[in-house]
Amino acid sequence: MTVQRNIFFVILGLLVAVFIFFGAFWGLVASEAHEGRIFEGVTVRGVSLSGMSRDEAAAKIRALEAEMRETPITFVLDGYSWPVTLAELGFRLDAEGMADRAFKVGRSGFFVGQWLERRRLEREGREIGTVAEIDRERMEFIVGQLARGFTREARDAGFTITENDRVEIVPSQDGLRVDFDRLYRDIVATAQGKSGGRVAVRLVRVAPRHTEDEVRAMGITGKIAEYTTYFDPKLVDRSYNVSVAASALNNLLVAPGETVSFNEIVGPRSLEHGYRNAPIIIENQFQDGMGGGVCQVSSTLYNAVLLAKLEIVERSHHSLPVTYVPIGRDATVVYGHIDFKFRNPDPTYVYVRSEIGKSHLTIKIFGHIRENRRVEIKSWVTQTFEPKVLREDDPDLEAGKEVVKRQGLRGYKAEAERWVWDNGKLRKEKLPSSHYHPLDKIIAVGVKAQPATISPPADMPVPEVLPPPDGEQPPAAGGEQPDR
């Protein structure tokens, strides 16, 4: 027992001694760490930060940054070179971050390791790497300008319509752009050197989003329908409205199964959207209104859509007959109230193109040409309504006179069909019917009283013949006048 007790006390004594030693050692290490200064041997780009506080080190690094910003960098591309400075690229150092890293040297990890690291610092020193960055946006602008003759945008495959309405595929082309990610890294790496250097500007290929195969898969092989209406170019405001609405429809691409709203495509008919006042039909009368003429565009499109064998989703007729399309084949629109809609029922795309001439509007529809298919539109009147003749008193017109203020128009009921021949077999499709009201004839009837005729009184004396005005000769004998 005595031996065991002695061993116990020896071990206990050793432990106490170790604790005392390490406590003293830790106190020494801790006291060094709490001096608040960077340890000896810490440098950045060869500049000593030893004995500095964090703020002093940050100030020193900012001074170093000012020197480094004047360092030249030369961009090289395909035999051409362009010198710039780091300052032009928005170069900066993370002074606070680097100062903090310098301060932590010798202060991290187990305290024994800290002490060993400090001794190593005294012998070997420690270089703190620079934490640099450049202005990415400025770099891309400068290099983009320098390299613009070597780069190009990727060109998607597409199709174009020739003058004779043929569909031609436009091939795709790879683009070339600067590899800015790699360039950024190379500039920062080069900036670590003390004398700058040459940085290669590398280009990478950019694939187009759409290929020729994708364009062919759209199935647009040629013109499948065309319809033309005419207008009077002397009606300048109306003609202008036709042009504005038709331009909105131009280059319209309709996907398989997609429904197109005329109002959504053309937009509000307002001054802000470029429209003018021109005659429109309001409450069964022709009146001036914003966007007059737009209905000619919707009606032209309606007929082209019918001939293209597309599906009619929504169509309304005018309340009065119009002259630019055959009876029963018009489509009126009022933004926010009455729309014309059609749907592409085919598994391939269709493309709408509008063309405005001096006095005509043509809408062409391109899609997948089907052999041995022919489409015709038939429409006819089923009932006629004669206009009434209305007489209205006109106090500004002399009594007994009549003037036609408005010519009347007949009203009609009309039916329409789409006749489709597939491989010589005729199929008839009933189209929406139309009911046009007659426009009454209006005659203005004068009721203005005739002015009273005033006669001389019966006892009025007959005056002598008055002398002629100065410079005139009196009547010659026989009542004849001399020659003048």
Tab-separated table of C-alpha atoms in Angstrom:
chain	number	residue	atom	x	y	z
A	1	MET	CA	0.000	0.000	0.000
A	2	THR	CA	2.833	2.352	0.891
A	3	VAL	CA	4.461	1.839	-2.551
A	4	GLN	CA	1.201	2.441	-4.349
A	5	ARG	CA	0.586	5.569	-2.306
A	6	ASN	CA	4.029	6.874	-3.228
A	7	ILE	CA	3.442	6.219	-6.932
A	8	PHE	CA	0.148	8.026	-6.704
A	9	PHE	CA	1.726	11.097	-5.157
A	10	VAL	CA	4.539	11.073	-7.729
A	11	ILE	CA	2.036	11.013	-10.601
A	12	LEU	CA	-0.045	13.675	-8.958
A	13	GLY	CA	3.015	15.835	-8.538
A	14	LEU	CA	3.981	15.382	-12.159
A	15	LEU	CA	0.487	16.356	-13.291
A	16	VAL	CA	0.557	19.440	-11.123
A	17	ALA	CA	3.929	20.361	-12.551
A	18	VAL	CA	2.660	19.848	-16.100
A	19	PHE	CA	-0.398	21.977	-15.418
A	20	ILE	CA	1.782	24.655	-13.916
A	21	PHE	CA	4.144	24.528	-16.888
A	22	PHE	CA	1.420	24.651	-19.498
A	23	GLY	CA	-0.393	27.322	-17.561
A	24	ALA	CA	2.683	29.443	-17.560
A	25	PHE	CA	3.285	28.606	-21.232
A	26	TRP	CA	-0.301	29.510	-22.127
A	27	GLY	CA	0.057	32.726	-20.178
A	28	LEU	CA	3.140	33.575	-22.207
A	29	VAL	CA	1.425	32.763	-25.521
A	30	ALA	CA	-1.710	34.627	-24.514
A	31	SER	CA	0.214	37.652	-23.427
A	32	GLU	CA	1.925	37.815	-26.818
A	33	ALA	CA	-1.411	37.442	-28.593
A	34	HIS	CA	-3.005	40.253	-26.655
A	35	GLU	CA	-0.455	42.817	-27.624
A	36	GLY	CA	-2.757	43.845	-30.524
A	37	ARG	CA	0.070	43.975	-33.063
A	38	ILE	CA	0.934	41.896	-36.094
A	39	PHE	CA	3.769	39.488	-35.362
A	40	GLU	CA	7.268	39.817	-36.757
A	41	GLY	CA	7.849	38.320	-40.197
A	42	VAL	CA	4.392	39.012	-41.741
A	43	THR	CA	4.617	40.742	-45.140
A	44	VAL	CA	2.476	41.475	-48.179
A	45	ARG	CA	4.135	41.769	-51.604
A	46	GLY	CA	7.466	42.137	-49.725
A	47	VAL	CA	6.192	45.005	-47.563
A	48	SER	CA	6.503	44.316	-43.829
A	49	LEU	CA	3.416	44.618	-41.637
A	50	SER	CA	5.293	43.633	-38.463
A	51	GLY	CA	4.267	45.489	-35.303
A	52	MET	CA	1.298	47.203	-36.985
A	53	SER	CA	-2.273	47.317	-35.725
A	54	ARG	CA	-5.115	46.241	-37.988
A	55	ASP	CA	-5.864	49.857	-38.983
A	56	GLU	CA	-2.217	50.650	-39.650
A	57	ALA	CA	-1.855	47.529	-41.785
A	58	ALA	CA	-5.019	48.393	-43.754
A	59	ALA	CA	-3.659	51.882	-44.431
A	60	LYS	CA	-0.359	50.375	-45.601
A	61	ILE	CA	-2.202	47.987	-47.934
A	62	ARG	CA	-4.285	50.851	-49.386
A	63	ALA	CA	-1.061	52.699	-50.174
A	64	LEU	CA	0.190	49.539	-51.857
A	65	GLU	CA	-3.070	49.371	-53.815
A	66	ALA	CA	-2.499	52.885	-55.170
A	67	GLU	CA	0.888	51.791	-56.502
A	68	MET	CA	-0.472	48.585	-58.007
A	69	ARG	CA	-3.259	50.443	-59.856
A	70	GLU	CA	-0.622	51.997	-62.100
A	71	THR	CA	0.622	48.554	-63.150
A	72	PRO	CA	0.215	48.053	-66.955
A	73	ILE	CA	-1.682	45.100	-68.370
A	74	THR	CA	-1.543	44.236	-72.074
A	75	PHE	CA	-4.450	42.389	-73.666
A	76	VAL	CA	-3.503	40.179	-76.604
A	77	LEU	CA	-5.883	38.796	-79.239
A	78	ASP	CA	-5.075	37.354	-82.649
A	79	GLY	CA	-1.872	39.328	-83.068
A	80	TYR	CA	-3.307	42.598	-81.744
A	81	SER	CA	-2.470	44.097	-78.353
A	82	TRP	CA	-4.027	46.828	-76.205
A	83	PRO	CA	-2.280	48.270	-73.111
A	84	VAL	CA	-4.406	49.302	-70.125
A	85	THR	CA	-3.692	49.944	-66.452
A	86	LEU	CA	-5.226	48.126	-63.513
A	87	ALA	CA	-6.787	51.442	-62.512
A	88	GLU	CA	-8.761	51.498	-65.776
A	89	LEU	CA	-10.124	48.070	-64.880
A	90	GLY	CA	-11.291	49.211	-61.452
A	91	PHE	CA	-8.610	47.255	-59.574
A	92	ARG	CA	-8.771	47.245	-55.766
A	93	LEU	CA	-7.379	45.292	-52.819
A	94	ASP	CA	-9.405	44.071	-49.871
A	95	ALA	CA	-7.310	46.117	-47.428
A	96	GLU	CA	-9.399	45.370	-44.322
A	97	GLY	CA	-9.651	41.671	-45.116
A	98	MET	CA	-5.922	41.347	-45.782
A	99	ALA	CA	-5.050	43.268	-42.598
A	100	ASP	CA	-7.288	40.946	-40.598
A	101	ARG	CA	-5.612	37.895	-42.140
A	102	ALA	CA	-2.184	39.323	-41.273
A	103	PHE	CA	-3.277	39.936	-37.666
A	104	LYS	CA	-4.522	36.348	-37.264
A	105	VAL	CA	-1.165	34.822	-38.244
A	106	GLY	CA	0.159	33.135	-35.087
A	107	ARG	CA	-3.140	33.468	-33.281
A	108	SER	CA	-5.122	30.476	-34.533
A	109	GLY	CA	-5.221	26.847	-33.439
A	110	PHE	CA	-3.957	25.155	-30.225
A	111	PHE	CA	-1.771	27.456	-28.143
A	112	VAL	CA	1.266	25.196	-28.581
A	113	GLY	CA	0.812	25.420	-32.320
A	114	GLN	CA	0.494	29.202	-32.026
A	115	TRP	CA	3.817	29.397	-30.172
A	116	LEU	CA	5.516	27.163	-32.738
A	117	GLU	CA	4.104	29.222	-35.604
A	118	ARG	CA	5.420	32.439	-34.061
A	119	ARG	CA	8.882	30.954	-33.742
A	120	ARG	CA	8.685	29.881	-37.391
A	121	LEU	CA	7.645	33.427	-38.334
A	122	GLU	CA	10.784	34.745	-36.675
A	123	ARG	CA	12.926	32.380	-38.727
A	124	GLU	CA	11.120	32.198	-42.089
A	125	GLY	CA	8.497	34.956	-42.210
A	126	ARG	CA	5.022	34.705	-43.842
A	127	GLU	CA	3.797	36.379	-47.047
A	128	ILE	CA	0.090	37.251	-47.009
A	129	GLY	CA	-1.455	36.722	-50.427
A	130	THR	CA	-3.209	39.678	-52.006
A	131	VAL	CA	-6.983	39.538	-52.154
A	132	ALA	CA	-7.703	41.537	-55.291
A	133	GLU	CA	-10.708	42.201	-57.467
A	134	ILE	CA	-11.533	44.282	-60.518
A	135	ASP	CA	-14.723	45.944	-61.686
A	136	ARG	CA	-16.316	43.163	-63.744
A	137	GLU	CA	-18.709	45.493	-65.559
A	138	ARG	CA	-15.947	47.940	-66.483
A	139	MET	CA	-13.671	45.094	-67.621
A	140	GLU	CA	-16.375	43.648	-69.877
A	141	PHE	CA	-17.107	47.046	-71.412
A	142	ILE	CA	-13.445	47.868	-72.144
A	143	VAL	CA	-12.532	44.449	-73.508
A	144	GLY	CA	-15.839	44.181	-75.345
A	145	GLN	CA	-15.025	47.404	-77.201
A	146	LEU	CA	-11.480	46.272	-77.979
A	147	ALA	CA	-12.589	42.864	-79.234
A	148	ARG	CA	-15.757	43.876	-81.083
A	149	GLY	CA	-14.150	43.193	-84.438
A	150	PHE	CA	-13.471	39.601	-83.387
A	151	THR	CA	-16.788	38.724	-81.729
A	152	ARG	CA	-20.234	38.138	-83.188
A	153	GLU	CA	-23.672	37.262	-81.943
A	154	ALA	CA	-24.963	33.771	-82.519
A	155	ARG	CA	-27.541	33.727	-85.290
A	156	ASP	CA	-30.570	31.547	-84.837
A	157	ALA	CA	-31.887	29.583	-87.768
A	158	GLY	CA	-35.130	30.962	-89.135
A	159	PHE	CA	-37.066	31.434	-92.309
A	160	THR	CA	-37.687	34.330	-94.650
A	161	ILE	CA	-40.357	35.049	-97.261
A	162	THR	CA	-39.096	35.949	-100.724
A	163	GLU	CA	-40.699	38.427	-103.107
A	164	ASN	CA	-42.529	35.592	-104.852
A	165	ASP	CA	-43.861	34.247	-101.521
A	166	ARG	CA	-41.483	31.330	-101.250
A	167	VAL	CA	-40.349	30.155	-97.814
A	168	GLU	CA	-36.574	29.879	-97.470
A	169	ILE	CA	-34.636	28.543	-94.477
A	170	VAL	CA	-31.979	30.887	-93.047
A	171	PRO	CA	-29.146	28.764	-91.567
A	172	SER	CA	-27.888	29.264	-88.045
A	173	GLN	CA	-24.386	30.471	-87.191
A	174	ASP	CA	-22.302	30.045	-84.061
A	175	GLY	CA	-21.400	33.197	-82.194
A	176	LEU	CA	-18.060	34.195	-80.707
A	177	ARG	CA	-17.729	35.973	-77.379
A	178	VAL	CA	-14.943	36.778	-74.942
A	179	ASP	CA	-14.475	34.256	-72.142
A	180	PHE	CA	-14.876	36.904	-69.445
A	181	ASP	CA	-14.797	34.417	-66.554
A	182	ARG	CA	-11.343	33.180	-67.518
A	183	LEU	CA	-10.180	36.683	-68.424
A	184	TYR	CA	-11.158	37.929	-64.953
A	185	ARG	CA	-9.137	35.189	-63.260
A	186	ASP	CA	-6.138	35.791	-65.537
A	187	ILE	CA	-6.147	39.544	-64.868
A	188	VAL	CA	-6.277	39.019	-61.109
A	189	ALA	CA	-3.469	36.423	-61.321
A	190	THR	CA	-1.347	38.717	-63.494
A	191	ALA	CA	-1.905	41.591	-61.078
A	192	GLN	CA	-0.043	39.567	-58.410
A	193	GLY	CA	3.181	40.138	-60.347
A	194	LYS	CA	5.093	43.309	-59.671
A	195	SER	CA	5.520	44.382	-63.259
A	196	GLY	CA	2.191	43.450	-64.846
A	197	GLY	CA	2.166	41.277	-67.907
A	198	ARG	CA	0.333	40.117	-71.007
A	199	VAL	CA	-3.137	38.636	-70.732
A	200	ALA	CA	-4.577	36.598	-73.577
A	201	VAL	CA	-8.183	37.427	-74.524
A	202	ARG	CA	-9.717	34.075	-75.358
A	203	LEU	CA	-12.874	33.621	-77.405
A	204	VAL	CA	-15.445	30.895	-76.911
A	205	ARG	CA	-18.133	29.718	-79.282
A	206	VAL	CA	-21.786	30.426	-78.529
A	207	ALA	CA	-24.289	27.974	-79.922
A	208	PRO	CA	-27.486	29.380	-81.455
A	209	ARG	CA	-30.758	28.723	-79.646
A	210	HIS	CA	-32.501	27.362	-82.749
A	211	THR	CA	-31.189	25.148	-85.539
A	212	GLU	CA	-32.378	24.541	-89.098
A	213	ASP	CA	-33.946	21.254	-88.013
A	214	GLU	CA	-36.071	23.084	-85.468
A	215	VAL	CA	-37.220	25.572	-88.111
A	216	ARG	CA	-38.144	22.787	-90.515
A	217	ALA	CA	-40.068	21.078	-87.707
A	218	MET	CA	-42.335	24.161	-87.562
A	219	GLY	CA	-43.807	22.910	-90.834
A	220	ILE	CA	-44.104	26.238	-92.675
A	221	THR	CA	-43.528	25.307	-96.287
A	222	GLY	CA	-45.402	27.962	-98.298
A	223	LYS	CA	-48.355	30.323	-98.694
A	224	ILE	CA	-51.675	28.680	-97.885
A	225	ALA	CA	-54.028	31.696	-98.159
A	226	GLU	CA	-54.206	35.320	-99.272
A	227	TYR	CA	-56.925	37.961	-99.250
A	228	THR	CA	-56.973	41.595	-100.427
A	229	THR	CA	-59.366	44.483	-99.729
A	230	TYR	CA	-59.276	48.033	-101.060
A	231	PHE	CA	-59.678	51.478	-99.486
A	232	ASP	CA	-59.818	55.099	-100.635
A	233	PRO	CA	-56.413	56.729	-100.049
A	234	LYS	CA	-58.092	60.147	-100.135
A	235	LEU	CA	-59.586	59.300	-96.741
A	236	VAL	CA	-56.240	59.971	-95.118
A	237	ASP	CA	-57.093	59.323	-91.464
A	238	ARG	CA	-58.957	56.108	-92.235
A	239	SER	CA	-56.133	54.865	-94.443
A	240	TYR	CA	-53.673	55.660	-91.676
A	241	ASN	CA	-55.663	53.602	-89.153
A	242	VAL	CA	-55.738	50.663	-91.562
A	243	SER	CA	-51.955	50.856	-91.838
A	244	VAL	CA	-51.411	51.016	-88.040
A	245	ALA	CA	-53.628	47.994	-87.318
A	246	ALA	CA	-52.183	45.967	-90.200
A	247	SER	CA	-48.634	46.641	-89.003
A	248	ALA	CA	-49.510	45.163	-85.597
A	249	LEU	CA	-50.526	41.910	-87.302
A	250	ASN	CA	-47.441	41.667	-89.470
A	251	ASN	CA	-45.010	38.821	-88.631
A	252	LEU	CA	-47.511	37.086	-86.346
A	253	LEU	CA	-46.432	33.503	-85.594
A	254	VAL	CA	-49.188	31.158	-84.388
A	255	ALA	CA	-48.233	27.913	-82.654
A	256	PRO	CA	-50.182	24.659	-83.062
A	257	GLY	CA	-53.349	24.825	-80.986
A	258	GLU	CA	-52.887	28.541	-80.195
A	259	THR	CA	-55.868	30.927	-80.199
A	260	VAL	CA	-55.257	34.458	-81.493
A	261	SER	CA	-57.204	37.494	-80.272
A	262	PHE	CA	-57.306	40.399	-82.724
A	263	ASN	CA	-57.827	42.909	-79.915
A	264	GLU	CA	-54.867	41.585	-77.925
A	265	ILE	CA	-52.574	41.798	-80.948
A	266	VAL	CA	-53.717	45.190	-82.259
A	267	GLY	CA	-54.306	46.818	-78.863
A	268	PRO	CA	-56.513	49.752	-77.834
A	269	ARG	CA	-57.655	52.162	-80.514
A	270	SER	CA	-56.536	55.447	-78.955
A	271	LEU	CA	-54.433	58.505	-79.647
A	272	GLU	CA	-51.708	57.073	-77.408
A	273	HIS	CA	-51.516	54.006	-79.668
A	274	GLY	CA	-51.331	56.090	-82.847
A	275	TYR	CA	-54.942	56.033	-84.058
A	276	ARG	CA	-57.008	58.875	-85.503
A	277	ASN	CA	-60.672	59.762	-85.871
A	278	ALA	CA	-62.411	58.334	-88.945
A	279	PRO	CA	-65.929	57.085	-89.807
A	280	ILE	CA	-67.147	54.026	-87.877
A	281	ILE	CA	-70.542	52.436	-87.321
A	282	ILE	CA	-72.114	53.490	-84.004
A	283	GLU	CA	-75.720	52.601	-83.150
A	284	ASN	CA	-76.533	51.721	-86.749
A	285	GLN	CA	-75.135	54.999	-88.065
A	286	PHE	CA	-71.875	56.099	-89.637
A	287	GLN	CA	-70.126	58.517	-87.270
A	288	ASP	CA	-66.600	59.722	-86.684
A	289	GLY	CA	-64.843	57.681	-84.014
A	290	MET	CA	-61.354	56.718	-82.862
A	291	GLY	CA	-59.770	54.011	-85.005
A	292	GLY	CA	-62.179	54.071	-87.941
A	293	GLY	CA	-60.903	51.600	-90.549
A	294	VAL	CA	-59.620	48.950	-88.138
A	295	CYS	CA	-62.616	46.732	-88.942
A	296	GLN	CA	-61.399	46.508	-92.538
A	297	VAL	CA	-58.228	44.912	-91.197
A	298	SER	CA	-60.128	42.413	-89.024
A	299	SER	CA	-62.443	41.588	-91.942
A	300	THR	CA	-59.503	41.079	-94.308
A	301	LEU	CA	-57.888	38.796	-91.733
A	302	TYR	CA	-61.187	36.908	-91.293
A	303	ASN	CA	-61.316	36.052	-94.988
A	304	ALA	CA	-57.650	35.032	-95.092
A	305	VAL	CA	-58.180	32.811	-92.029
A	306	LEU	CA	-61.191	31.182	-93.667
A	307	LEU	CA	-59.198	30.443	-96.823
A	308	ALA	CA	-56.332	29.040	-94.725
A	309	LYS	CA	-58.745	26.508	-93.217
A	310	LEU	CA	-58.168	27.754	-89.677
A	311	GLU	CA	-60.790	27.516	-86.951
A	312	ILE	CA	-63.077	30.485	-86.207
A	313	VAL	CA	-63.492	30.927	-82.450
A	314	GLU	CA	-65.276	34.293	-82.274
A	315	ARG	CA	-66.681	36.531	-85.006
A	316	SER	CA	-69.348	39.257	-85.103
A	317	HIS	CA	-70.827	41.034	-88.108
A	318	HIS	CA	-71.405	44.776	-88.456
A	319	SER	CA	-74.849	46.222	-87.810
A	320	LEU	CA	-74.805	47.798	-91.294
A	321	PRO	CA	-73.486	46.390	-94.570
A	322	VAL	CA	-69.907	47.271	-95.517
A	323	THR	CA	-68.485	47.488	-98.992
A	324	TYR	CA	-64.898	46.242	-98.695
A	325	VAL	CA	-65.816	42.525	-98.375
A	326	PRO	CA	-68.693	40.482	-99.839
A	327	ILE	CA	-71.905	40.321	-97.846
A	328	GLY	CA	-71.695	37.999	-94.859
A	329	ARG	CA	-67.897	37.973	-94.787
A	330	ASP	CA	-67.043	40.884	-92.484
A	331	ALA	CA	-65.765	40.788	-88.892
A	332	THR	CA	-66.333	43.818	-86.681
A	333	VAL	CA	-64.220	44.541	-83.591
A	334	VAL	CA	-64.560	46.925	-80.642
A	335	TYR	CA	-61.712	46.942	-78.159
A	336	GLY	CA	-62.846	45.572	-74.814
A	337	HIS	CA	-66.252	44.461	-76.148
A	338	ILE	CA	-66.248	42.675	-79.500
A	339	ASP	CA	-63.308	40.561	-80.653
A	340	PHE	CA	-62.312	38.409	-83.582
A	341	LYS	CA	-60.536	35.212	-82.576
A	342	PHE	CA	-59.232	32.258	-84.526
A	343	ARG	CA	-57.354	29.096	-83.628
A	344	ASN	CA	-54.653	27.111	-85.391
A	345	PRO	CA	-55.950	23.505	-85.340
A	346	ASP	CA	-52.995	22.068	-87.258
A	347	PRO	CA	-49.938	20.331	-85.754
A	348	THR	CA	-47.719	22.871	-87.556
A	349	TYR	CA	-47.172	26.620	-87.182
A	350	VAL	CA	-48.783	29.343	-89.274
A	351	TYR	CA	-47.310	32.746	-90.023
A	352	VAL	CA	-49.316	35.898	-90.792
A	353	ARG	CA	-47.955	38.671	-92.965
A	354	SER	CA	-49.696	41.965	-93.820
A	355	GLU	CA	-48.850	44.186	-96.774
A	356	ILE	CA	-50.133	47.745	-97.253
A	357	GLY	CA	-50.240	49.352	-100.691
A	358	LYS	CA	-51.388	52.798	-101.749
A	359	SER	CA	-55.030	51.723	-101.824
A	360	HIS	CA	-55.094	48.063	-100.785
A	361	LEU	CA	-54.448	45.762	-97.842
A	362	THR	CA	-53.297	42.185	-98.371
A	363	ILE	CA	-53.023	39.572	-95.656
A	364	LYS	CA	-51.100	36.398	-96.442
A	365	ILE	CA	-50.979	33.275	-94.312
A	366	PHE	CA	-48.123	30.799	-94.586
A	367	GLY	CA	-48.168	27.269	-93.257
A	368	HIS	CA	-47.888	23.652	-94.298
A	369	ILE	CA	-48.989	23.269	-97.900
A	370	ARG	CA	-51.310	20.342	-98.413
A	371	GLU	CA	-51.526	18.933	-101.882
A	372	ASN	CA	-54.914	18.556	-103.537
A	373	ARG	CA	-56.653	20.944	-101.135
A	374	ARG	CA	-58.725	23.893	-102.369
A	375	VAL	CA	-60.833	26.280	-100.310
A	376	GLU	CA	-63.550	28.709	-101.426
A	377	ILE	CA	-65.911	30.943	-99.436
A	378	LYS	CA	-69.539	31.268	-100.566
A	379	SER	CA	-71.978	33.837	-99.183
A	380	TRP	CA	-75.455	34.901	-100.246
A	381	VAL	CA	-78.398	37.044	-99.208
A	382	THR	CA	-81.421	35.233	-97.782
A	383	GLN	CA	-83.577	38.277	-96.985
A	384	THR	CA	-83.629	41.982	-97.909
A	385	PHE	CA	-84.968	44.850	-95.806
A	386	GLU	CA	-85.849	48.084	-97.573
A	387	PRO	CA	-84.934	51.315	-95.798
A	388	LYS	CA	-87.642	53.683	-94.601
A	389	VAL	CA	-87.877	57.248	-95.849
A	390	LEU	CA	-87.934	59.709	-92.993
A	391	ARG	CA	-88.841	63.380	-93.430
A	392	GLU	CA	-87.496	65.897	-90.989
A	393	ASP	CA	-88.491	69.544	-90.737
A	394	ASP	CA	-85.571	71.877	-91.335
A	395	PRO	CA	-86.096	75.435	-90.055
A	396	ASP	CA	-83.063	76.627	-92.012
A	397	LEU	CA	-84.450	75.457	-95.356
A	398	GLU	CA	-87.044	77.549	-97.195
A	399	ALA	CA	-90.540	76.188	-97.184
A	400	GLY	CA	-91.338	74.061	-100.203
A	401	LYS	CA	-87.769	72.831	-100.674
A	402	GLU	CA	-86.473	69.315	-99.914
A	403	VAL	CA	-82.885	68.058	-99.563
A	404	VAL	CA	-81.680	64.456	-99.098
A	405	LYS	CA	-79.574	64.525	-95.918
A	406	ARG	CA	-78.689	60.814	-95.973
A	407	GLN	CA	-79.139	58.150	-98.571
A	408	GLY	CA	-80.707	54.952	-97.340
A	409	LEU	CA	-79.154	51.481	-97.429
A	410	ARG	CA	-80.882	48.151	-97.683
A	411	GLY	CA	-80.525	45.682	-94.838
A	412	TYR	CA	-79.867	41.996	-95.355
A	413	LYS	CA	-79.755	38.574	-93.837
A	414	ALA	CA	-76.884	36.571	-95.222
A	415	GLU	CA	-75.480	33.073	-94.913
A	416	ALA	CA	-71.987	31.824	-95.682
A	417	GLU	CA	-70.211	28.513	-96.148
A	418	ARG	CA	-66.657	27.329	-96.532
A	419	TRP	CA	-66.226	24.805	-99.337
A	420	VAL	CA	-63.182	22.586	-98.954
A	421	TRP	CA	-61.998	20.120	-101.566
A	422	ASP	CA	-59.682	17.413	-100.219
A	423	ASN	CA	-58.411	15.127	-102.953
A	424	GLY	CA	-61.360	16.139	-105.105
A	425	LYS	CA	-63.965	15.452	-102.424
A	426	LEU	CA	-66.098	18.502	-101.467
A	427	ARG	CA	-66.962	19.228	-97.871
A	428	LYS	CA	-69.190	22.191	-96.937
A	429	GLU	CA	-68.870	23.961	-93.596
A	430	LYS	CA	-71.532	26.378	-92.380
A	431	LEU	CA	-70.162	29.732	-91.225
A	432	PRO	CA	-71.748	32.246	-88.830
A	433	SER	CA	-74.762	34.014	-90.356
A	434	SER	CA	-75.098	37.807	-90.545
A	435	HIS	CA	-77.963	40.268	-90.032
A	436	TYR	CA	-77.505	43.834	-91.265
A	437	HIS	CA	-80.016	46.536	-90.388
A	438	PRO	CA	-81.279	48.882	-93.087
A	439	LEU	CA	-80.171	52.514	-92.944
A	440	ASP	CA	-83.164	54.804	-93.316
A	441	LYS	CA	-83.186	57.565	-95.916
A	442	ILE	CA	-83.552	61.040	-94.422
A	443	ILE	CA	-85.067	63.988	-96.341
A	444	ALA	CA	-84.930	67.500	-94.927
A	445	VAL	CA	-88.176	69.434	-95.550
A	446	GLY	CA	-87.976	73.226	-95.519
A	447	VAL	CA	-90.280	75.055	-93.100
A	448	LYS	CA	-88.604	78.463	-93.092
A	449	ALA	CA	-91.221	81.212	-93.773
A	450	GLN	CA	-90.837	83.319	-96.962
A	451	PRO	CA	-89.844	86.954	-96.270
A	452	ALA	CA	-92.778	89.421	-96.527
A	453	THR	CA	-92.974	91.616	-99.710
A	454	ILE	CA	-93.398	95.327	-98.914
A	455	SER	CA	-95.269	97.473	-101.578
A	456	PRO	CA	-95.429	101.332	-101.710
A	457	PRO	CA	-98.610	102.891	-100.298
A	458	ALA	CA	-101.415	103.583	-102.807
A	459	ASP	CA	-101.389	107.387	-102.249
A	460	MET	CA	-97.657	107.718	-102.595
A	461	PRO	CA	-96.828	110.541	-105.113
A	462	VAL	CA	-94.848	109.537	-108.183
A	463	PRO	CA	-91.371	111.056	-107.856
A	464	GLU	CA	-89.678	112.938	-110.669
A	465	VAL	CA	-87.053	111.112	-112.650
A	466	LEU	CA	-83.903	111.376	-110.642
A	467	PRO	CA	-80.693	112.463	-112.392
A	468	PRO	CA	-78.300	109.653	-113.220
A	469	PRO	CA	-75.266	109.100	-111.030
A	470	ASP	CA	-72.132	111.101	-111.794
A	471	GLY	CA	-70.398	110.040	-114.967
A	472	GLU	CA	-73.435	108.291	-116.561
A	473	GLN	CA	-75.348	109.464	-119.619
A	474	PRO	CA	-79.136	109.853	-119.565
A	475	PRO	CA	-81.123	107.250	-121.502
A	476	ALA	CA	-81.135	107.805	-125.232
A	477	ALA	CA	-84.365	108.306	-127.137
A	478	GLY	CA	-86.418	105.153	-127.510
A	479	GLY	CA	-85.040	103.859	-124.196
A	480	GLU	CA	-81.768	102.531	-125.747
A	481	GLN	CA	-78.502	102.791	-123.934
A	482	PRO	CA	-75.390	104.102	-125.661
A	483	ASP	CA	-72.594	101.715	-126.362
A	484	ARG	CA	-70.106	101.122	-123.489
